[in-house]
C-alpha positions as a printed Julia matrix, in Angstrom:
145×3 Matrix{Float64}:
   0.11   0.0     0.12
   1.33   3.49   -1.02
   1.22   5.85    2.01
   2.88   8.98    2.97
   4.26  12.17    1.44
   7.76  12.47   -0.28
   9.42  15.68   -1.6
  11.93  14.67   -4.19
  14.3   16.52   -6.67
  14.6   15.36  -10.37
  17.97  15.05  -11.85
  19.0   17.07  -14.65
  17.78  14.38  -16.91
  14.26  14.3   -15.15
  15.19  11.2   -13.21
  13.63  10.43  -10.08
  14.68   8.06   -7.2
  11.52   6.3    -5.69
  11.43   6.26   -1.87
  12.38   2.9    -0.73
   9.0    2.28    0.78
   7.63   2.59   -2.99
  10.16   0.54   -4.68
   9.24  -2.94   -3.82
   5.61  -2.09   -4.75
   6.77  -1.09   -8.34
   9.23  -3.95   -8.69
   6.94  -5.85  -11.17
   6.5   -2.75  -13.43
   4.81   0.48  -13.32
   2.89   3.13  -15.42
   2.57   6.84  -15.22
   0.01   9.17  -16.8
  -1.97  12.33  -16.39
  -4.08  12.74  -13.27
  -7.4   14.44  -12.9
  -6.04  17.6   -11.67
  -2.67  19.16  -12.56
  -1.03  16.11  -11.38
   0.39  12.66  -12.47
  -0.75   9.07  -11.48
   1.76   6.43  -10.84
   0.45   2.84  -10.71
   1.82  -0.66  -10.32
   1.42  -2.67  -13.52
  -1.27  -4.52  -11.89
  -3.37  -1.65  -10.76
  -2.77   0.06  -14.14
  -4.14  -2.95  -16.01
  -7.29  -3.12  -13.76
  -7.94   0.67  -14.2
  -7.46   0.18  -18.06
  -9.81  -2.81  -18.24
 -12.48  -0.71  -16.13
 -12.07   2.21  -18.45
 -12.2    0.42  -21.65
 -15.25  -1.67  -20.47
 -17.42   1.68  -20.16
 -19.82   2.69  -23.04
 -17.77   4.11  -25.97
 -20.84   6.14  -27.07
 -20.59   8.16  -23.96
 -18.38  11.41  -24.54
 -17.24  11.4   -21.11
 -15.85   7.93  -21.37
 -14.0    9.0   -24.43
 -12.66  11.95  -22.67
 -11.62   9.67  -19.69
  -9.86   7.21  -22.07
  -8.02  10.13  -23.84
  -7.07  11.43  -20.22
  -5.75   8.33  -18.89
  -4.61   6.17  -21.84
  -3.37   8.57  -24.23
  -0.82   9.93  -21.91
   0.23   6.54  -20.23
   3.76   5.41  -20.56
   5.4    2.24  -19.04
   8.11   3.06  -16.7
  11.67   1.58  -17.0
  12.71   1.63  -13.3
  16.42   0.48  -12.72
  17.75  -1.72   -9.87
  18.2    1.3    -7.89
  14.43   2.37   -8.07
  15.49   5.37  -10.29
  13.45   6.21  -13.55
  12.89   9.0   -16.03
   9.63  11.13  -15.93
   8.75  12.03  -19.46
   9.27  15.67  -20.44
   5.61  16.07  -21.62
   4.38  14.83  -18.19
   6.67  17.09  -16.12
   5.68  20.13  -18.06
   1.95  19.05  -17.4
   2.52  19.34  -13.55
   4.19  22.57  -13.9
   7.15  21.35  -11.88
  10.59  22.76  -12.25
  12.77  20.45  -10.41
  10.93  19.24   -7.19
   8.06  16.92   -7.21
   6.01  15.61   -4.35
   4.83  11.96   -4.26
   1.62  11.35   -2.44
   0.81   7.73   -1.31
  -3.01   7.13   -2.09
  -3.35   3.33   -1.21
  -3.31   1.81   -4.63
  -1.7    4.22   -6.33
   0.61   7.57   -6.18
  -0.23  10.97   -6.92
   2.77  13.28   -8.31
   2.45  16.91   -7.71
   4.46  20.03   -8.3
   5.07  21.79   -4.83
   2.83  24.72   -5.81
   0.09  22.5    -6.92
   0.26  20.15   -3.84
   0.03  23.51   -1.79
  -3.19  24.31   -3.18
  -4.61  20.9    -2.41
  -3.16  20.95    1.31
  -5.01  24.46    1.78
  -8.21  22.87    0.64
  -7.76  20.21    3.02
  -6.93  22.65    5.83
 -10.49  24.06    5.97
 -11.73  21.96    8.73
 -14.89  23.68    8.75
 -15.69  22.72    5.14
 -14.4   19.27    5.35
 -17.55  17.71    6.89
 -19.94  19.1     4.3
 -17.27  18.39    1.63
 -17.4   14.54    2.58
 -20.76  14.1     4.16
 -22.1   12.41    1.09
 -19.41   9.68    1.16
 -20.05   6.56    3.04
 -16.95   6.56    5.38
 -18.44   4.19    8.09
 -15.95   1.76    9.54
 -16.95  -2.0     9.43
């Protein structure tokens, strides 16, 4: 399970060293693609295949489905992670995040979000509004078993 936050700096070649906690979880392969905000999604091959299967099984006649396919699949790239846990972040995807050198990796359970520090700061400011959070999440079933 991917958990926690990690601030990392890319090398001049856009290389990024995965935190040790994430390396083993991505050892069998990984994909990176655009996220829903100005971020990236990094998934193990298993999770990416499951997401791909779900997305491609949706009704292709629905314009929203076609947009979702374009968002997730048109920008998806398999990663070549070396034995040290290092990989290259594609230039197009770095540009999409607006990042310069630093990136923040956010564990989200089954996947990782990759943010520029500026965009992640916006997200943390939203979540810091403790008065808005109960109403924001009230419609979700967050009951514990």
